[in-house]
Amino acid sequence: MVVGAGPAGLAAARAAAEAGARVRLIDSAPSAGGQFFRGRPDVPPVHPKVEHLADSAVWHLESVHNGHTVRVRTGPADAPVRRGVTLHADALILATGAYDRALPFPGWDLPGVVTAGGAQAMAKGHGVAVGRRVIIAGTGPFLLPVATSLAGTGATVVEVLEANGPAGWLRAPRALLAGAGRLGELAGYAKALAAQRIPYRTRRTVIAAHGTGRVEAVTTAALDNGWRIRPGTERRIAVDAVCVGYGFTPQLELAVAAGCRLRDGFVEVDAAQATSTPGVFAAGELTGIGGAKLAAAEGTVAGTAAAASVEVPRAALRAVRQGRIFADGLAAAHPIQDGWRTWLTDDTLVCRCEEVTLAGLCDALDRHRALGVRTLKLTSRVGLGPCQGRVCGRNAAELAAGHTGGHYDPADTARRPIAAPVRLGELAEEETVEEMNGQA
Amino acid sequence: MKVTVDGVPTVARPGQTVAAALIERGQTSWRDTRIGGRPRGLFCGIGVCFDCLVVVNGVPDVRACQRVLADGDEIRTQRGAEL
Ligand SMILES: Cc1cc2nc3c(=O)[nH]c(=O)nc-3n(C[C@H](O)[C@H](O)[C@H](O)COP(=O)(O)OP(=O)(O)OC[C@H]3O[C@@H](n4cnc5c(N)ncnc54)[C@H](O)[C@@H]3O)c2cc1C
Ligand code: FES
């Protein structure tokens, strides 16, 4: 069974099917493709021997003695009419992808402030621009395709701000070589920006959003190497939308539920994409951020290895190795620097769901001596809302560590026994239980 | 395809999500928060942040960025925590 039908999951399902396994591919989206292939005509077709369960969210996962039990709800998103089914699989490939990391700053919860990926999904999936005058800020090469997509939907991209310096790549020459193909792609985006006269500035970012009821303007500022604001460089710019993206966070809850070991916040895998849990494989952004091509190569390796009957193709293994070198270079060139913590004011929300401010977080830390993520959550309510800390978990852990000098493991915020929302009424319903043996 | 937004008839395209239709008609928020009454709309765009909650056909807490519109859907602004 493959969970996630993005580039990684599609390739994994195909490889496992070609190796002779019975394969089910489950994804909560109405059609296959994941984040990268959204709205693109070149999305690879689901292999004809693969059974694709669309509109199907995996909300619970349990490892049992002879495999894994997966609970799924199928139907329109968050509707009470969804059908529930419990499936069994001997081998499981997790390819649940990642989502944008957003750093908090004053006004970041005003409507009109969205993640870079969110803007990209609107533009690519629906041809809709999130605003008319848009500013893009954050770090990483992903900001470039977001700018070109937005410009393509008719929005004016005021500027693209990269918080890191331009020289990052020079420190990783090995990555430069390994990623020659990707670099060409990025150069293409850079050219498109230049052609449309969209300014690209480094060592600058959005440090505040202003407006009543929605964003009307932002303050940008120059940053030093540690991302502290350089005084006197603030500039106010009128915009009606802000896109922020500081890299990506893996969608970990199913892997955590399966007991997979993590390393540096990602799922640890061996050369065959096997996780530390027997019978569970992981592929794509869940194991590290490296783009759609690397995700697909990892999927091919995982699918073949999970089917366990044929040797893993050398070409796929090589593609994974090359891709990882490039990904490591990418991470090294676009680090998140601690100085972001100084952008917040006391009343800046850290947790958007439970509306916990920075002052509220610090108060809980001081008064209750919250020395771990669990106590921190219970005393401040940070991460207890509907998003279950997906948005604020890492940020809150880092702010807490900065405030008390203690250690708060961000991975502790990814323990979510319920991986996708289910309604209380749905929990009470009888479910169809299906056995599916001899399948990957 | 016809849907209504807070009672106002609106045209939507098949395959469009609730969020895409709302943003296309120039709306940036369609919910306010439980504690501070802060307006909210789209944030992550892919179903992880739960900021975009909206009432669809009388059912609250539906993620607007995930729900694909069906003909005749009634979309309504969500006020605080609705049951
Ligand atoms: C919003 C967004 C937009 C992006 N746009 C681009 C882009 O335009 N260009 C680019 O180069 N890169 C883009 N990226 C980067 C992108 O993550 C990778 O390039 C690539 O898509 C990763 O492939 P993947 O297979 O690992 O994961 P994804 O493509 O993210 O696929 C993961 C799939 O798993 C499904 N899933 C997750 N959890 C569950 C569950 N519990 N139940 C059922 N299904 C589940 C999701 O619905 C999703 O379809 C984007 C990332 C994000 C977050
Ligand atoms: S915008 Fe994040 S869940 Fe819809």
Coordinates of C-alpha atoms in Angstrom, one line a residue, chain A residues 10-432:
Chain A
L10 CA 3.3 7.5 -8.1
A11 CA 6.7 6.2 -8.9
A12 CA 6.6 3.8 -5.9
A13 CA 3.2 2.4 -7.0
R14 CA 4.4 1.9 -10.5
A15 CA 7.6 0.2 -9.5
A16 CA 5.8 -2.2 -7.1
A17 CA 3.2 -3.0 -9.7
E18 CA 5.8 -3.7 -12.3
A19 CA 7.6 -6.0 -9.8
G20 CA 4.4 -8.0 -9.6
A21 CA 2.8 -6.8 -6.3
R22 CA -0.8 -5.9 -5.8
V23 CA -0.8 -2.2 -5.2
R24 CA -3.2 0.3 -3.7
L25 CA -2.4 4.0 -3.9
I26 CA -4.2 6.2 -1.5
D27 CA -4.4 10.0 -1.6
S28 CA -6.7 12.6 -0.1
A29 CA -6.8 14.7 -3.3
P30 CA -9.4 14.1 -6.0
S31 CA -6.6 13.3 -8.6
A32 CA -3.1 12.0 -8.5
G33 CA 0.0 14.2 -8.8
G34 CA 0.7 15.7 -5.4
Q35 CA 2.1 19.2 -5.1
F36 CA 4.4 19.2 -8.0
F37 CA 2.1 18.0 -10.8
R38 CA -0.9 20.0 -9.7
G39 CA -2.6 21.3 -12.8
R40 CA 0.2 20.2 -15.1
P41 CA -0.6 18.2 -18.2
D42 CA 2.5 16.0 -17.8
V43 CA 1.4 14.2 -14.6
P44 CA 2.5 10.6 -15.0
P45 CA -0.5 8.3 -15.3
V46 CA -1.3 5.9 -12.5
H47 CA 0.0 2.4 -13.6
P48 CA -3.0 0.4 -14.9
K49 CA -2.5 -2.4 -12.5
V50 CA -2.6 0.0 -9.5
E51 CA -5.8 0.6 -7.7
H52 CA -6.0 4.3 -7.0
L53 CA -8.2 5.5 -4.1
A54 CA -8.8 9.2 -4.6
D55 CA -10.5 11.5 -2.2
S56 CA -9.3 9.2 0.5
A57 CA -7.6 10.4 3.7
V58 CA -5.6 8.0 5.8
W59 CA -6.4 9.1 9.4
H60 CA -5.1 6.3 11.5
L61 CA -2.3 3.8 11.1
E62 CA -1.4 0.9 13.4
S63 CA 1.3 -1.8 13.0
V64 CA 0.0 -5.2 13.8
H65 CA 1.9 -8.5 14.0
N66 CA 1.6 -9.4 10.3
G67 CA 1.6 -6.0 8.7
H68 CA -0.2 -2.7 9.1
T69 CA -3.8 -1.6 9.6
V70 CA -4.8 1.6 7.8
R71 CA -8.0 3.4 8.4
V72 CA -9.3 5.5 5.5
R73 CA -12.2 7.9 4.9
T74 CA -13.4 8.4 1.3
G75 CA -15.5 11.2 0.0
P76 CA -15.7 15.0 -0.3
A77 CA -13.1 16.7 2.1
D78 CA -14.4 17.0 5.7
A79 CA -17.9 16.0 4.7
P80 CA -20.0 13.9 7.2
V81 CA -21.0 11.5 4.4
R82 CA -17.6 9.9 3.8
R83 CA -17.3 6.2 3.7
G84 CA -14.9 4.5 6.2
V85 CA -12.8 1.5 5.4
T86 CA -10.1 -0.4 7.3
L87 CA -7.4 -1.9 5.1
H88 CA -4.6 -4.3 5.8
A89 CA -1.3 -4.3 4.0
D90 CA 1.9 -6.4 4.5
A91 CA 4.1 -3.6 3.2
L92 CA 3.6 0.1 3.4
I93 CA 5.2 2.9 1.5
L94 CA 4.7 6.4 3.0
A95 CA 5.0 9.2 0.5
T96 CA 3.1 11.9 2.3
G97 CA 5.3 14.9 1.2
A98 CA 5.8 18.1 3.0
Y99 CA 4.3 21.6 3.5
D100 CA 5.7 25.1 3.7
R101 CA 7.4 26.3 6.9
A102 CA 6.1 29.8 7.8
L103 CA 8.0 31.9 10.4
P104 CA 5.9 34.2 12.5
F105 CA 6.1 38.0 12.4
P106 CA 3.7 40.8 13.5
G107 CA 0.6 40.6 11.3
W108 CA 1.3 37.2 9.8
D109 CA -2.2 36.0 10.6
L110 CA -3.9 38.8 8.6
P111 CA -5.9 37.5 5.6
G112 CA -3.9 37.9 2.5
V113 CA -0.7 36.5 4.1
V114 CA -0.4 33.0 2.7
T115 CA 2.4 30.4 2.3
A116 CA 4.3 30.3 -0.9
G117 CA 3.1 26.8 -1.6
G118 CA -0.5 27.9 -0.9
A119 CA -0.2 30.7 -3.5
Q120 CA 1.4 28.2 -5.9
A121 CA -1.4 25.7 -5.4
M122 CA -4.0 28.4 -6.2
A123 CA -2.1 29.5 -9.2
K124 CA -1.3 26.1 -10.7
G125 CA -4.4 24.3 -9.6
H126 CA -7.0 27.0 -10.3
G127 CA -5.4 29.8 -12.3
V128 CA -6.3 32.1 -9.4
A129 CA -3.9 34.7 -8.0
V130 CA -3.9 35.3 -4.3
G131 CA -3.7 39.1 -4.8
R132 CA -3.1 41.8 -7.4
R133 CA 0.0 43.3 -5.8
V134 CA 2.0 40.5 -4.2
I135 CA 5.3 40.4 -2.4
I136 CA 7.2 37.0 -1.9
A137 CA 9.6 36.5 0.9
G138 CA 11.5 33.6 2.6
T139 CA 14.3 31.4 1.6
G140 CA 15.1 28.8 -1.0
P141 CA 14.8 28.3 -4.8
F142 CA 11.0 27.5 -4.5
L143 CA 10.3 31.3 -4.3
L144 CA 11.2 31.6 -8.0
P145 CA 8.6 29.3 -9.5
V146 CA 6.0 30.8 -7.2
A147 CA 6.9 34.3 -8.6
T148 CA 6.6 33.1 -12.2
S149 CA 3.3 31.3 -11.6
L150 CA 1.8 34.4 -9.9
A151 CA 3.0 36.6 -12.7
G152 CA 1.4 34.1 -15.1
T153 CA -2.0 34.5 -13.5
G154 CA -1.8 38.3 -14.0
A155 CA -0.7 39.4 -10.6
T156 CA 2.0 42.1 -10.2
V157 CA 4.9 40.6 -8.2
V158 CA 6.3 43.7 -6.4
E159 CA 9.5 41.9 -5.4
V160 CA 11.0 38.5 -4.3
L161 CA 13.0 38.7 -1.1
E162 CA 15.6 36.0 -0.2
A163 CA 16.6 36.2 3.4
N164 CA 19.9 34.5 2.9
G165 CA 22.8 35.8 0.8
P166 CA 23.5 35.1 -2.8
A167 CA 26.8 33.3 -2.2
G168 CA 25.3 30.2 -0.5
W169 CA 25.7 28.0 -3.6
L170 CA 29.4 28.8 -3.8
R171 CA 30.0 27.0 -0.6
A172 CA 28.6 23.7 -2.0
P173 CA 30.3 23.1 -5.3
R174 CA 29.7 19.4 -5.2
A175 CA 26.0 20.0 -5.0
L176 CA 26.3 22.4 -7.9
L177 CA 27.6 19.6 -10.1
A178 CA 25.2 17.0 -8.9
G179 CA 22.3 19.3 -9.5
A180 CA 23.2 20.6 -13.0
G181 CA 19.7 19.8 -14.3
R182 CA 17.9 21.5 -11.5
L183 CA 20.2 24.6 -11.8
G184 CA 19.2 24.9 -15.4
E185 CA 15.5 24.9 -14.3
L186 CA 16.2 27.6 -11.7
A187 CA 18.2 29.7 -14.2
G188 CA 15.1 29.5 -16.4
Y189 CA 12.9 31.0 -13.6
A190 CA 15.5 33.6 -12.8
K191 CA 15.5 34.6 -16.5
A192 CA 11.7 34.8 -16.5
L193 CA 11.8 37.1 -13.4
A194 CA 14.3 39.4 -15.2
A195 CA 12.2 39.5 -18.3
Q196 CA 9.2 40.6 -16.3
R197 CA 11.3 43.1 -14.4
I198 CA 10.5 41.4 -11.0
P199 CA 13.2 42.5 -8.6
Y200 CA 15.0 39.7 -6.6
R201 CA 16.7 41.0 -3.5
T202 CA 18.8 39.0 -1.1
R203 CA 19.4 39.4 2.7
R204 CA 16.0 41.1 3.0
T205 CA 12.6 39.9 4.1
V206 CA 9.1 40.9 5.3
I207 CA 9.2 41.6 9.0
A208 CA 5.6 42.9 9.5
A209 CA 2.3 42.9 7.8
H210 CA -0.2 45.8 8.3
G211 CA -3.9 46.2 7.7
T212 CA -7.4 46.2 9.1
G213 CA -9.2 43.0 8.4
R214 CA -6.7 42.1 5.7
V215 CA -3.2 42.9 4.6
E216 CA -2.7 46.3 3.1
A217 CA 1.0 46.9 3.4
V218 CA 4.2 45.2 4.7
T219 CA 7.4 46.4 6.2
T220 CA 10.6 44.9 4.7
A221 CA 14.0 45.2 6.2
A222 CA 17.6 44.2 5.5
L223 CA 19.0 41.3 7.6
D224 CA 22.4 40.5 8.9
N225 CA 24.0 37.1 8.5
G226 CA 22.0 35.9 11.6
W227 CA 18.7 37.3 10.3
R228 CA 18.6 40.2 12.8
I229 CA 17.0 43.3 11.4
R230 CA 19.5 46.0 10.3
P231 CA 18.1 49.2 11.9
G232 CA 17.2 52.0 9.6
T233 CA 16.7 49.7 6.5
E234 CA 12.9 49.3 7.0
R235 CA 10.7 50.1 4.1
R236 CA 6.9 50.2 3.8
I237 CA 5.3 48.8 0.7
A238 CA 1.6 48.6 -0.3
V239 CA 0.5 45.1 -1.2
D240 CA -2.7 43.1 -1.1
A241 CA -1.0 39.7 -0.6
V242 CA 2.2 38.3 0.9
C243 CA 3.6 34.9 0.2
V244 CA 6.0 33.5 2.7
G245 CA 8.1 30.3 2.5
Y246 CA 11.0 29.2 4.7
G247 CA 11.6 25.8 3.3
F248 CA 9.4 22.8 4.0
T249 CA 8.4 20.6 6.9
P250 CA 7.8 16.9 6.3
Q251 CA 4.2 15.5 6.9
L252 CA 5.4 13.1 9.6
E253 CA 2.4 11.9 11.5
L254 CA 1.9 8.5 9.7
A255 CA 5.6 7.7 9.9
V256 CA 5.6 8.6 13.6
A257 CA 2.6 6.5 14.1
A258 CA 4.4 3.6 12.4
G259 CA 7.3 4.0 14.8
C260 CA 9.8 5.1 12.2
R261 CA 13.0 6.6 13.5
L262 CA 13.6 10.2 12.6
R263 CA 16.9 12.0 11.9
D264 CA 17.2 15.8 11.8
G265 CA 13.4 16.0 11.6
F266 CA 13.0 13.7 8.6
V267 CA 12.3 10.0 8.3
E268 CA 15.5 8.0 8.4
V269 CA 15.9 5.5 5.5
D270 CA 18.5 3.1 4.2
A271 CA 19.7 2.7 0.6
A272 CA 16.5 0.7 -0.2
Q273 CA 14.3 3.5 1.4
A274 CA 13.4 1.1 4.2
T275 CA 12.6 2.8 7.5
S276 CA 13.6 1.5 11.0
T277 CA 10.1 -0.2 11.1
P278 CA 10.1 -3.6 9.3
G279 CA 7.8 -3.5 6.2
V280 CA 7.6 0.3 6.2
F281 CA 9.3 2.3 3.5
A282 CA 9.4 6.1 2.9
A283 CA 10.1 8.1 -0.2
G284 CA 10.0 11.8 -1.3
E285 CA 10.0 14.9 0.8
L286 CA 9.2 12.9 3.9
T287 CA 12.9 11.8 3.9
G288 CA 14.5 15.2 3.0
I289 CA 13.7 18.1 0.8
G290 CA 15.1 17.6 -2.7
G291 CA 12.4 18.3 -5.3
A292 CA 10.1 16.2 -7.5
K293 CA 12.8 14.4 -9.4
L294 CA 14.6 13.0 -6.3
A295 CA 11.2 12.2 -4.9
A296 CA 10.3 10.1 -7.9
A297 CA 13.7 8.3 -7.9
E298 CA 13.2 7.4 -4.2
G299 CA 9.8 6.2 -5.0
T300 CA 11.1 3.8 -7.7
V301 CA 13.6 2.4 -5.2
A302 CA 11.0 2.1 -2.4
G303 CA 8.4 0.4 -4.7
T304 CA 10.9 -2.1 -6.0
A305 CA 12.3 -2.9 -2.6
A306 CA 8.8 -3.2 -1.0
A307 CA 7.7 -5.7 -3.6
A308 CA 10.8 -7.6 -2.6
S309 CA 11.0 -9.8 -5.6
V310 CA 13.4 -8.0 -8.0
E311 CA 16.6 -6.1 -7.6
V312 CA 16.4 -2.3 -7.3
P313 CA 17.4 -0.7 -10.6
R314 CA 20.9 0.8 -10.5
A315 CA 19.8 4.0 -12.3
A316 CA 17.3 4.8 -9.7
L317 CA 19.8 4.3 -6.9
R318 CA 22.3 6.6 -8.7
A319 CA 19.6 9.2 -9.2
V320 CA 18.8 9.1 -5.5
R321 CA 22.5 9.5 -4.6
Q322 CA 23.0 12.5 -6.9
G323 CA 19.7 14.0 -5.8
R324 CA 20.7 13.8 -2.1
I325 CA 24.0 15.6 -2.7
F326 CA 22.1 18.4 -4.4
A327 CA 19.5 18.4 -1.6
D328 CA 22.2 18.7 1.0
G329 CA 23.7 21.6 -0.9
L330 CA 20.3 23.2 -1.1
A331 CA 19.8 22.9 2.7
A332 CA 23.3 24.3 3.3
A333 CA 22.7 27.3 1.1
H334 CA 19.3 28.2 2.6
P335 CA 19.6 27.7 6.4
I336 CA 17.0 29.2 8.8
Q337 CA 18.9 31.6 11.1
D338 CA 17.9 32.2 14.7
G339 CA 17.5 35.9 14.2
W340 CA 13.9 35.4 13.1
R341 CA 13.0 35.2 16.7
T342 CA 13.7 38.9 17.1
W343 CA 11.1 39.8 14.4
L344 CA 8.2 39.0 16.9
T345 CA 6.7 41.5 19.3
D346 CA 4.9 40.4 22.5
D347 CA 1.5 40.3 20.9
T348 CA 2.6 38.4 17.8
L349 CA 0.7 35.1 17.5
V350 CA 2.9 32.1 17.7
C351 CA 0.1 29.6 17.5
R352 CA -2.6 30.8 15.1
C353 CA -5.2 28.2 16.0
E354 CA -5.3 28.7 19.8
E355 CA -4.2 32.4 19.4
V356 CA -1.2 32.1 21.7
T357 CA 1.0 35.2 21.6
L358 CA 4.7 35.3 22.2
A359 CA 4.1 36.8 25.6
G360 CA 1.7 34.0 26.4
L361 CA 4.2 31.4 25.4
C362 CA 7.0 33.0 27.5
D363 CA 4.6 33.4 30.5
A364 CA 3.9 29.7 30.4
L365 CA 7.6 28.9 30.2
D366 CA 8.4 31.2 33.2
R367 CA 5.5 30.3 35.4
H368 CA 5.2 26.6 34.9
R369 CA 8.8 25.8 34.1
A370 CA 7.6 24.0 31.0
L371 CA 10.7 22.0 30.2
G372 CA 9.4 19.7 27.5
V373 CA 7.2 20.0 24.5
R374 CA 4.3 18.2 26.2
T375 CA 4.2 20.5 29.2
L376 CA 4.7 23.5 27.0
K377 CA 1.6 22.5 25.0
L378 CA -0.5 21.9 28.0
T379 CA 0.4 25.0 29.9
S380 CA 0.4 27.5 26.9
R381 CA -2.1 25.6 24.6
V382 CA 0.4 26.1 21.8
G383 CA -0.1 23.4 19.2
L384 CA -3.4 22.1 20.7
G385 CA -5.7 23.6 18.0
P386 CA -7.0 22.0 14.8
C387 CA -3.7 22.0 13.0
Q388 CA -2.1 20.1 15.9
G389 CA 1.1 22.1 15.8
R390 CA 1.8 21.5 12.1
V391 CA 2.2 25.2 11.5
C392 CA 3.6 26.4 14.9
G393 CA 5.4 23.3 16.3
R394 CA 8.9 23.9 15.1
N395 CA 8.6 27.6 15.7
A396 CA 7.3 27.2 19.2
A397 CA 10.0 24.7 20.0
E398 CA 12.7 27.1 18.8
L399 CA 11.3 30.1 20.6
A400 CA 11.0 28.1 23.8
A401 CA 14.6 26.9 23.5
G402 CA 15.7 30.5 23.0
H403 CA 13.8 31.7 26.0
T404 CA 14.8 29.0 28.6
G405 CA 18.0 27.6 27.1
G406 CA 16.4 24.2 27.3
H407 CA 15.9 21.6 24.6
Y408 CA 12.6 21.1 23.0
D409 CA 12.4 18.4 20.3
P410 CA 10.3 19.6 17.4
A411 CA 9.7 16.0 16.5
D412 CA 7.6 15.7 19.7
T413 CA 5.1 18.1 18.1
A414 CA 4.5 15.6 15.3
R415 CA 2.9 12.9 17.5
R416 CA -0.7 13.1 16.1
P417 CA -2.6 9.8 16.6
I418 CA -5.3 11.2 14.3
A419 CA -3.5 12.0 11.1
A420 CA -6.4 13.6 9.2
P421 CA -9.5 15.2 10.7
V422 CA -12.5 12.9 11.3
R423 CA -15.8 14.0 12.6
L424 CA -17.1 12.6 15.9
G425 CA -20.1 11.0 14.2
E426 CA -17.8 9.3 11.8
L427 CA -15.8 7.7 14.6
A428 CA -19.0 6.1 15.9
E429 CA -19.8 4.5 12.6
E430 CA -19.3 0.9 11.6
E431 CA -16.5 0.4 9.1
T432 CA -15.9 -2.0 6.3

